[in-house]
Short mmCIF file of C-alpha atoms and ligand atoms in Angstrom, two decimals:
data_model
loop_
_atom_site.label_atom_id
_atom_site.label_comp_id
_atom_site.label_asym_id
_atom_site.label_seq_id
_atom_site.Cartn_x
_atom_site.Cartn_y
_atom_site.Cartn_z
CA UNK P 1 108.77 72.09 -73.39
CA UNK P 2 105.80 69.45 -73.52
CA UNK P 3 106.27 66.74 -70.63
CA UNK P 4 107.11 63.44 -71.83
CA UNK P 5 104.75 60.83 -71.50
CA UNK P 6 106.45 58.11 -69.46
CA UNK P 7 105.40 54.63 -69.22
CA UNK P 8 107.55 52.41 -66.19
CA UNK P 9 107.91 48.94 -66.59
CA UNK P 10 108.12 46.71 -63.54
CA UNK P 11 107.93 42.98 -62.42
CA UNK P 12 107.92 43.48 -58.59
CA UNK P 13 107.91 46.15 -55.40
CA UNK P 14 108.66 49.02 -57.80
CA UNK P 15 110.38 51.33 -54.89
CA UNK P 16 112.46 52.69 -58.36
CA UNK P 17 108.95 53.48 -59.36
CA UNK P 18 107.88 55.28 -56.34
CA UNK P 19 110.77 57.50 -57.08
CA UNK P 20 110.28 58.01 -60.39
CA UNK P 21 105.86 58.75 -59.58
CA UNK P 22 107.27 60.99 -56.56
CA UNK P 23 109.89 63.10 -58.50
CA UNK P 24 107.45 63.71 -61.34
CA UNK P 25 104.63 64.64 -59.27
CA UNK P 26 106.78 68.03 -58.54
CA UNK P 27 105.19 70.57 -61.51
CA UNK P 28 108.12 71.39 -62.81
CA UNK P 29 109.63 67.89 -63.27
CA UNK P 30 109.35 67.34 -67.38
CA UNK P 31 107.71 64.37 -67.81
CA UNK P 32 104.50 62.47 -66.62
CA UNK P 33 104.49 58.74 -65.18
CA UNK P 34 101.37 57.96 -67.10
CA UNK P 35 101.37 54.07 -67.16
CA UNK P 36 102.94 51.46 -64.90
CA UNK P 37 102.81 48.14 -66.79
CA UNK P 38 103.91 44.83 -65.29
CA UNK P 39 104.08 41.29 -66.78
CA UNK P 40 103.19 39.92 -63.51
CA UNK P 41 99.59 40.55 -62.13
CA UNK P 42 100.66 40.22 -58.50
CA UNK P 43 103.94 42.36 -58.80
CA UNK P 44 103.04 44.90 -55.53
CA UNK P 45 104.18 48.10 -57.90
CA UNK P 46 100.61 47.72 -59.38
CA UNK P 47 98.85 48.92 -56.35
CA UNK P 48 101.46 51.71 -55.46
CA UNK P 49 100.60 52.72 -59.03
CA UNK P 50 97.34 52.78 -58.58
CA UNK P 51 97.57 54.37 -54.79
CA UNK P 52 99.30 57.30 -56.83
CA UNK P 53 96.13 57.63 -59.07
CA UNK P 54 98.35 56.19 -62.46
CA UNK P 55 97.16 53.19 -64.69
CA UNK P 56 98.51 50.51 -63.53
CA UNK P 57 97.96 48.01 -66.28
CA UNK P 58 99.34 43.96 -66.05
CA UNK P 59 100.15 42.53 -69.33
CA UNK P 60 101.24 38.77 -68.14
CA UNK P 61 103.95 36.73 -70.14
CA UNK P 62 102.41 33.99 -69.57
CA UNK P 63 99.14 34.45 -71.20
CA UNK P 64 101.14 34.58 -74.89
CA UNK P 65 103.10 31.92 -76.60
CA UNK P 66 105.43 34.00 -77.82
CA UNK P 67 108.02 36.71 -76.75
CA UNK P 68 107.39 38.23 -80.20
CA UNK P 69 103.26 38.26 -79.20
CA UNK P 70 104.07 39.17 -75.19
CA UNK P 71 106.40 42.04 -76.71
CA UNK P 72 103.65 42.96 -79.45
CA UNK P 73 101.12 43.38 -77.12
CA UNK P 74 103.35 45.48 -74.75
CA UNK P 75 104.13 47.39 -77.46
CA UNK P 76 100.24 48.32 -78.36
CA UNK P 77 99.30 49.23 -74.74
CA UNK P 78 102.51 51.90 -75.08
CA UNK P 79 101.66 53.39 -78.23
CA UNK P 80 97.46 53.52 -77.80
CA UNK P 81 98.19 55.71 -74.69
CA UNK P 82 100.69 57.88 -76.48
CA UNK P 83 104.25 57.19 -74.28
CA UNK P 84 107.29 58.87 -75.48
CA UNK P 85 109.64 57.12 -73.47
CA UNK P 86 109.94 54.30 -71.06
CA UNK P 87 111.90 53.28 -67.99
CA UNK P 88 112.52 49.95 -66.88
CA UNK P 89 112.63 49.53 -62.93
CA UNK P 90 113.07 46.26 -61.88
CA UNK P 91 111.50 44.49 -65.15
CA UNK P 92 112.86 41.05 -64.97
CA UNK P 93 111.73 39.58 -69.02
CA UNK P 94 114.46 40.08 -71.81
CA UNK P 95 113.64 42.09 -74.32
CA UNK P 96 114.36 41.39 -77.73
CA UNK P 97 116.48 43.23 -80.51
CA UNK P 98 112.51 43.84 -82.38
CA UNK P 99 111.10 45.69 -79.10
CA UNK P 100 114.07 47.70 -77.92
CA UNK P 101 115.03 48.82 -81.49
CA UNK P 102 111.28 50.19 -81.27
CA UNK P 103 111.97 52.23 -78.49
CA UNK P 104 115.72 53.04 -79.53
CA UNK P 105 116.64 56.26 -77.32
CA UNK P 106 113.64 56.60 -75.82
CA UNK P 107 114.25 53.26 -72.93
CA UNK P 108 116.49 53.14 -70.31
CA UNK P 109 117.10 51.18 -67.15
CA UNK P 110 118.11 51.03 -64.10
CA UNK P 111 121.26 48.70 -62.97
CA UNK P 112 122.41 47.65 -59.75
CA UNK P 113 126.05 47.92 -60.32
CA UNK P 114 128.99 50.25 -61.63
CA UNK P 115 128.45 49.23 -65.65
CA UNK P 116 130.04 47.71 -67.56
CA UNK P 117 131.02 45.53 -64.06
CA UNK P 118 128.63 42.75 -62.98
CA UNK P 119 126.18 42.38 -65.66
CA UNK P 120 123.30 40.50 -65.06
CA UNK P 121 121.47 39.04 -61.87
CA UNK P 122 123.14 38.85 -58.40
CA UNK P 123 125.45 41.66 -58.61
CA UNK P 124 125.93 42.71 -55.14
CA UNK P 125 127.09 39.39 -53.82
CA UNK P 126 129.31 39.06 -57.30
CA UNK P 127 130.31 42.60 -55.99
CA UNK P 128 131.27 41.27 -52.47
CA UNK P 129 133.36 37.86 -53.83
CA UNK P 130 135.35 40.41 -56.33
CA UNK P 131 136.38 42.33 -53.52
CA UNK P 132 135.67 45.55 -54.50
CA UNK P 133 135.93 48.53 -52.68
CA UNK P 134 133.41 50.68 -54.59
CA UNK P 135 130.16 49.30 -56.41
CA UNK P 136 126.78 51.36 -57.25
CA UNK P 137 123.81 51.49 -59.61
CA UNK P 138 123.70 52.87 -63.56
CA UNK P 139 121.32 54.04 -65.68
CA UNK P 140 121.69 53.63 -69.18
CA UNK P 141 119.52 53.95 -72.59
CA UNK P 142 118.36 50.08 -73.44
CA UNK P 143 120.39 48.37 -76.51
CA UNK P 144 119.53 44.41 -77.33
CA UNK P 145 122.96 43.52 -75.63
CA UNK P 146 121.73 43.38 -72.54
CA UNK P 147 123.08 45.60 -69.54
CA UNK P 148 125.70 47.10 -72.17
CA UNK P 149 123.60 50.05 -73.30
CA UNK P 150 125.44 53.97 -73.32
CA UNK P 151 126.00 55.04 -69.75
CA UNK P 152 123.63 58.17 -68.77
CA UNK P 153 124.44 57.99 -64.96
CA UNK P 154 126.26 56.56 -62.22
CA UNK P 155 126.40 56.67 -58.34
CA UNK P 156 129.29 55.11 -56.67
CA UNK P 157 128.22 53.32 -53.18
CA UNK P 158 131.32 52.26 -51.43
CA UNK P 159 131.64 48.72 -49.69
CA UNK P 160 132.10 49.02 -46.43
CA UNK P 161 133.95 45.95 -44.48
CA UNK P 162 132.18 43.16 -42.69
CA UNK P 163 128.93 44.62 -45.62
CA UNK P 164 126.41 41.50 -46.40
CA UNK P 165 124.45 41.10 -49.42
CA UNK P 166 121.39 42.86 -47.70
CA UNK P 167 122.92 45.76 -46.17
CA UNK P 168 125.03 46.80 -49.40
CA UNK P 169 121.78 46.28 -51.66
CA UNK P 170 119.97 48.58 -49.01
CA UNK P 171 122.63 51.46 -49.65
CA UNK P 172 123.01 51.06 -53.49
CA UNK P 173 119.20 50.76 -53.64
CA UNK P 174 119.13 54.35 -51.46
CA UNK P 175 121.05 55.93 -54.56
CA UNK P 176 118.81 54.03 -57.11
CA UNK P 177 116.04 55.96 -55.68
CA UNK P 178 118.07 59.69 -55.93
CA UNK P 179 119.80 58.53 -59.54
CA UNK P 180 116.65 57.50 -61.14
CA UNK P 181 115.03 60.57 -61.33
CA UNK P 182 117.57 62.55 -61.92
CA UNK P 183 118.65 61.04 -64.83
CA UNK P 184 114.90 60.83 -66.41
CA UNK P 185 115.04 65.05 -65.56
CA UNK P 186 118.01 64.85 -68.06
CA UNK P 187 116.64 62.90 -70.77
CA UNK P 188 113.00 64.57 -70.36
CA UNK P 189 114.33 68.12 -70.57
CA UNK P 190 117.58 67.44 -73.18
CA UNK P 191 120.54 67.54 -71.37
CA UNK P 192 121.43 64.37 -71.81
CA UNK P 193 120.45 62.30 -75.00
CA UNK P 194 121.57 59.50 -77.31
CA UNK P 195 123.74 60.52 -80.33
CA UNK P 196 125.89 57.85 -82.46
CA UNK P 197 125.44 55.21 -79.82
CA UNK P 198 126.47 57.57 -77.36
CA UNK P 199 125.35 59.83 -74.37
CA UNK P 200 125.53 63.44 -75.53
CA UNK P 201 125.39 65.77 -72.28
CA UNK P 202 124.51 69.63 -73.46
CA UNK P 203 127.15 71.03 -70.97
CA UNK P 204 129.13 67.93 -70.29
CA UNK P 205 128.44 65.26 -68.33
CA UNK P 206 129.89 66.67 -64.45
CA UNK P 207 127.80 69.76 -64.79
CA UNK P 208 124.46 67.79 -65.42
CA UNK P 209 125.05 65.57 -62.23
CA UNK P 210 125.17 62.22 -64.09
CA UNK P 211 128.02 61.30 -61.79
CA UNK P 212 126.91 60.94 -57.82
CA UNK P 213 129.81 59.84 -55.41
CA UNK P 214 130.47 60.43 -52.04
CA UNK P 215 131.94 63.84 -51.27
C1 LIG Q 301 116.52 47.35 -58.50
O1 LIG Q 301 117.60 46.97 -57.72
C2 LIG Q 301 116.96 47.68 -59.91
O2 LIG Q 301 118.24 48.19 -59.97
C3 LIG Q 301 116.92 46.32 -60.58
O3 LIG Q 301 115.82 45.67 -60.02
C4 LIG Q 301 115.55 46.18 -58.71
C5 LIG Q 301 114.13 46.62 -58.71
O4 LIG Q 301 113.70 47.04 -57.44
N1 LIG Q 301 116.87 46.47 -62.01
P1 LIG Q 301 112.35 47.84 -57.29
O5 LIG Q 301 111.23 46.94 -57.85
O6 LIG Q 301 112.46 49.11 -58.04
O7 LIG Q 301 112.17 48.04 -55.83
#
């Protein structure tokens, strides 16, 4: 099978993207990290990119009037350097229905919560207030709605008591780095794809390891 090539969009540290550069740098991973694009020149995931000897390529917001011209010229840099498929990690601009129907099944993200739960920004302190005894991160293919896309993995992180906003994003973000890559090495090598809205796993979704939990 061809590696995919992989573009990662970020907006900050890009740790997910260190794990996603590290896990394809093994030869036999299926895909190729061969852009890191950020809308923020400063975000410090441009320099780890480059460190790693990838593009690293800023494409700031700000500089267009538009989210249709910010998007369009996103879009251009993606397809002149021939990506097949693109993972957000930590890219903070909404996309709209025009861009992520462009890249329908071929865009997913990374979440820090148990989806569909705590949507949106601030989820492990929303995760602490509920009271809930297990939380986590997802990945899931990108659909306009946002956070609501089909589920391609989870991995539970339990809350332990007297945890603080800092110490239970340090755990989940600990599983963000393992789940990331994983589920890319599904998607890249067709175990797991999107069919009818859905996640189709090859041999079901247990045996591909889209679930991690503690044993
Ligand atoms: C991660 O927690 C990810 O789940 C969320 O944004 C954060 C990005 O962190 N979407 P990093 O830039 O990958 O370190």
């Amino acid at each position: 099978m061809n590696r995919r090539r992989i573009a990662v969009l970020i907006s900050g540290r890009g740790s997910n993207m260190v794990s996603l550069i590290e896990a394809a740098q093994k030869t036999e991973f299926p895909g190729e990290i061969a852009l890191v694009l950020s809308n923020r020149p400063d975000a410090g995931g441009l320099e780890r990119a480059k460190a790693s000897g990838i593009e690293a390529l800023a494409i700031d917001h700000k500089a267009y009037s538009t989210r249709e011209s910010f998007e369009q010229a996103i879009d251009e840099a993606l397809r002149s350097r021939d990506i097949d498929f693109v993972c957000l990690a930590g890219f903070m601009r909404v996309l709209t229905s025009w861009f992520v129907e462009r890249w329908e099944g071929r865009m997913i993200n990374i979440h820090p919560s148990l989806l569909p739960l705590f949507r949106g920004t601030h989820t492990h302190k929303r995760a602490l207030e509920e009271g809930v005894l297990v939380h986590g991160c997802t990945v899931h293919f990108v659909v306009p709605e946002l956070d609501a896309g089909p589920i391609v993995a989870q991995a539970v992180v339990p809350v332990i008591p007297g945890d603080t906003e800092d110490s239970l994003a340090k755990r989940v973000l600990a599983q963000e780095h393992l789940l990331y890559p994983q589920a890319l090495r599904m998607i890249c090598d067709g175990r797991a794809s999107l069919d009818r809205g859905r996640v189709l796993f090859t041999k079901g979704w247990n045996a591909e390891g889209a679930l991690r939990s503690p044993s």
